[in-house]
Structures are given as C-alpha cells and as structure tokens.
Coordinates of N, CA, C and O in Angstrom, one line a residue:
A10 N -11.6 7.8 6.1 CA -12.5 8.8 6.7 C -11.8 9.6 7.8 O -12.1 10.7 8.0
E11 N -11.0 8.9 8.6 CA -10.3 9.6 9.7 C -9.5 10.7 9.2 O -9.5 11.8 9.8
I12 N -8.7 10.5 8.2 CA -7.9 11.6 7.6 C -8.7 12.7 7.1 O -8.4 13.9 7.4
A13 N -9.8 12.4 6.4 CA -10.7 13.5 5.9 C -11.3 14.3 7.1 O -11.4 15.5 7.0
N14 N -11.7 13.6 8.1 CA -12.3 14.3 9.3 C -11.3 15.1 10.0 O -11.6 16.3 10.4
N15 N -10.1 14.6 10.2 CA -9.0 15.5 10.8 C -8.7 16.7 9.9 O -8.5 17.8 10.5
H16 N -8.6 16.5 8.6 CA -8.3 17.6 7.7 C -9.4 18.7 7.8 O -9.2 19.9 7.9
A17 N -10.7 18.2 7.8 CA -11.8 19.1 7.9 C -11.8 19.9 9.2 O -12.3 21.0 9.3
A18 N -11.3 19.3 10.3 CA -11.3 19.9 11.6 C -10.0 20.8 11.8 O -9.9 21.4 12.8
G19 N -9.2 20.9 10.7 CA -8.0 21.8 10.8 C -6.8 21.1 11.5 O -5.9 21.8 11.8
R20 N -6.9 19.8 11.7 CA -5.8 19.2 12.4 C -4.7 18.8 11.3 O -5.0 18.6 10.2
D21 N -3.4 18.8 11.8 CA -2.4 18.4 10.9 C -2.5 16.9 10.5 O -2.7 16.0 11.3
V22 N -2.4 16.7 9.2 CA -2.6 15.3 8.7 C -1.4 15.0 7.8 O -1.1 15.7 6.9
T23 N -0.7 13.9 8.1 CA 0.4 13.5 7.3 C 0.1 12.1 6.7 O -0.7 11.3 7.4
A24 N 0.6 11.8 5.6 CA 0.3 10.6 4.9 C 0.6 9.3 5.7 O 0.0 8.3 5.6
N25 N 1.7 9.4 6.5 CA 2.1 8.2 7.2 C 1.8 8.2 8.7 O 2.4 7.4 9.4
S26 N 1.0 9.1 9.1 CA 0.7 9.2 10.5 C 0.0 8.0 11.1 O -1.1 7.6 10.6
G27 N 0.6 7.2 12.0 CA 0.0 6.0 12.5 C 0.0 4.8 11.7 O -0.5 3.8 12.0
V28 N 0.7 4.9 10.5 CA 0.7 3.8 9.6 C 1.8 2.7 10.1 O 2.9 3.1 10.4
T29 N 1.4 1.5 10.1 CA 2.3 0.4 10.6 C 3.1 -0.1 9.4 O 4.3 -0.4 9.5
A30 N 2.5 -0.3 8.2 CA 3.1 -0.8 7.0 C 2.6 -0.1 5.8 O 1.4 0.3 5.8
R31 N 3.4 0.2 4.8 CA 3.0 0.8 3.6 C 3.7 0.1 2.4 O 4.9 0.1 2.4
Y32 N 2.9 -0.5 1.6 CA 3.5 -1.2 0.4 C 3.2 -0.4 -0.9 O 2.1 -0.2 -1.2
T33 N 4.3 0.0 -1.5 CA 4.2 0.9 -2.7 C 4.0 0.1 -4.0 O 3.8 0.7 -5.0
A34 N 4.3 -1.2 -4.0 CA 4.1 -2.0 -5.2 C 5.1 -1.7 -6.2 O 4.9 -1.9 -7.4
D35 N 6.3 -1.2 -5.9 CA 7.4 -0.9 -6.8 C 8.1 -2.2 -7.2 O 9.3 -2.4 -6.8
S36 N 7.4 -3.1 -7.8 CA 8.0 -4.4 -8.3 C 8.4 -5.3 -7.1 O 9.2 -6.2 -7.2
N37 N 7.9 -5.0 -5.9 CA 8.2 -5.8 -4.7 C 7.2 -5.6 -3.6 O 6.3 -4.8 -3.8
T38 N 7.3 -6.3 -2.5 CA 6.4 -6.2 -1.4 C 7.1 -5.7 -0.2 O 6.8 -6.0 1.0
N39 N 8.1 -4.8 -0.4 CA 8.8 -4.2 0.7 C 8.0 -3.1 1.4 O 7.3 -2.3 0.7
D40 N 8.1 -3.0 2.7 CA 7.4 -2.0 3.5 C 8.2 -0.7 3.5 O 9.4 -0.8 3.9
S41 N 7.7 0.4 3.1 CA 8.5 1.6 3.0 C 8.5 2.4 4.3 O 9.1 3.5 4.4
V42 N 7.8 2.0 5.4 CA 7.8 2.8 6.6 C 8.1 2.0 7.9 O 8.7 2.6 8.8
G43 N 7.8 0.7 8.0 CA 8.0 0.1 9.3 C 8.9 -1.2 9.3 O 9.1 -1.8 10.3
G44 N 9.4 -1.6 8.1 CA 10.3 -2.8 8.1 C 9.5 -4.1 8.1 O 10.1 -5.1 8.3
F45 N 8.2 -4.1 7.8 CA 7.4 -5.3 7.7 C 7.3 -5.7 6.3 O 6.2 -5.8 5.7
N46 N 8.5 -6.1 5.7 CA 8.5 -6.5 4.3 C 7.6 -7.7 4.2 O 7.5 -8.6 5.0
G47 N 6.9 -7.8 3.1 CA 5.9 -8.8 2.8 C 6.5 -9.9 1.9 O 7.5 -9.7 1.2
T48 N 5.8 -11.0 1.9 CA 6.1 -12.1 1.0 C 4.8 -12.3 0.1 O 3.8 -12.7 0.6
P49 N 4.9 -12.1 -1.2 CA 3.8 -12.4 -2.1 C 3.5 -13.9 -2.2 O 4.4 -14.7 -2.1
S50 N 2.2 -14.2 -2.3 CA 1.8 -15.6 -2.4 C 0.6 -15.7 -3.3 O -0.2 -14.8 -3.5
G51 N 0.4 -16.9 -3.9 CA -0.7 -17.2 -4.7 C -0.7 -16.7 -6.1 O -1.7 -16.6 -6.8
G52 N 0.5 -16.3 -6.5 CA 0.6 -15.8 -7.9 C 0.4 -14.3 -8.0 O 0.0 -13.8 -9.1
L53 N 0.5 -13.5 -6.9 CA 0.3 -12.1 -7.0 C 1.2 -11.5 -8.1 O 2.4 -11.8 -8.2
T54 N 0.6 -10.6 -8.9 CA 1.3 -9.9 -10.0 C 1.2 -8.4 -9.8 O 0.5 -7.9 -8.9
Y55 N 1.8 -7.7 -10.7 CA 1.8 -6.2 -10.6 C 1.1 -5.7 -11.9 O 1.2 -6.3 -13.0
A56 N 0.5 -4.6 -11.8 CA -0.2 -3.9 -12.9 C 0.2 -2.4 -12.9 O 0.7 -1.9 -11.9
P57 N 0.0 -1.8 -14.0 CA 0.2 -0.3 -14.1 C -0.7 0.4 -13.1 O -1.8 0.0 -12.8
G58 N -0.1 1.5 -12.5 CA -0.9 2.3 -11.6 C -2.0 3.1 -12.3 O -2.2 3.0 -13.5
R59 N -2.8 3.9 -11.6 CA -3.9 4.6 -12.2 C -3.5 5.7 -13.1 O -4.3 6.0 -14.0
S60 N -2.3 6.2 -13.0 CA -1.8 7.3 -13.9 C -0.4 7.0 -14.2 O 0.3 6.2 -13.5
P61 N 0.1 7.6 -15.2 CA 1.5 7.4 -15.6 C 2.5 7.7 -14.5 O 3.6 7.2 -14.5
T62 N 2.2 8.6 -13.6 CA 3.1 8.9 -12.5 C 3.0 8.2 -11.3 O 3.7 8.4 -10.3
S63 N 2.0 7.3 -11.2 CA 1.7 6.6 -9.9 C 2.5 5.3 -9.8 O 2.3 4.6 -8.8
G64 N 3.3 4.9 -10.7 CA 4.0 3.6 -10.6 C 3.2 2.4 -10.8 O 2.4 2.4 -11.7
Q65 N 3.4 1.4 -10.0 CA 2.7 0.1 -10.1 C 1.6 -0.1 -9.0 O 1.6 0.7 -8.0
A66 N 0.8 -1.1 -9.2 CA -0.2 -1.5 -8.3 C -0.2 -3.0 -8.2 O 0.3 -3.7 -9.1
F67 N -0.6 -3.5 -7.0 CA -0.8 -5.0 -6.9 C -2.0 -5.4 -7.7 O -3.0 -4.8 -7.7
D68 N -1.9 -6.6 -8.3 CA -3.0 -7.1 -9.1 C -3.4 -8.5 -8.4 O -2.8 -9.5 -8.7
F69 N -4.4 -8.4 -7.5 CA -4.9 -9.5 -6.8 C -6.0 -10.2 -7.7 O -6.8 -9.5 -8.3
D70 N -5.9 -11.5 -7.8 CA -6.9 -12.2 -8.7 C -8.2 -12.5 -8.0 O -9.1 -13.0 -8.7
G71 N -8.3 -12.2 -6.7 CA -9.6 -12.5 -6.0 C -9.8 -13.9 -5.6 O -10.8 -14.3 -5.1
I72 N -8.8 -14.7 -5.8 CA -8.9 -16.2 -5.5 C -8.0 -16.5 -4.3 O -8.5 -16.9 -3.2
N73 N -6.7 -16.3 -4.5 CA -5.8 -16.8 -3.4 C -4.6 -15.9 -3.3 O -3.7 -16.3 -2.6
D74 N -4.5 -14.7 -3.9 CA -3.4 -13.9 -3.8 C -3.4 -13.2 -2.4 O -4.4 -12.7 -1.9
L75 N -2.2 -13.0 -1.8 CA -2.0 -12.3 -0.6 C -0.6 -11.8 -0.4 O 0.3 -12.3 -1.1
I76 N -0.4 -10.9 0.5 CA 0.9 -10.5 1.0 C 1.0 -10.8 2.5 O 0.2 -10.2 3.3
A77 N 1.9 -11.7 2.8 CA 2.1 -12.0 4.2 C 3.3 -11.3 4.7 O 4.3 -11.2 4.1
S78 N 3.1 -10.7 5.9 CA 4.3 -10.0 6.5 C 4.7 -10.6 7.8 O 4.0 -11.5 8.4

C-alpha cells in the first residue's frame, strides 16, 4: 500500500527502497539485496512462478515450512 500511495502522490518509487531482504526463490534462499541469506526449513520446496518469465516461487506447505535468516 505504501508504494502505491507514494506512486499516486508522484513520489519516486523504487522496487528495493527500504527493503532489508529480498528472496527471489531462484532455487535457493539467498538474499539479493542485504546479505541476509536464509536457511530453508521444514521441507520448503520450489514451484513454478506465476508466468513463464517470473522464475520460481517458494512453495510453503502451511504446516512447518519457513526461511530463517
């Protein structure tokens, strides 16, 4: 919501502004912005992204999967 509000107000909005960690799910839990690489736990797996160009996504089972950094 904050990004949308800033954009609507004409403020410069960048994808990584103020982001502490960003996990792209490219077959790993590495942080692409801050060096807070994660450790998958509980059987976390990967699934196809929403579109052919979006890469992968994390597949949490809703029981015990997590990424610890």
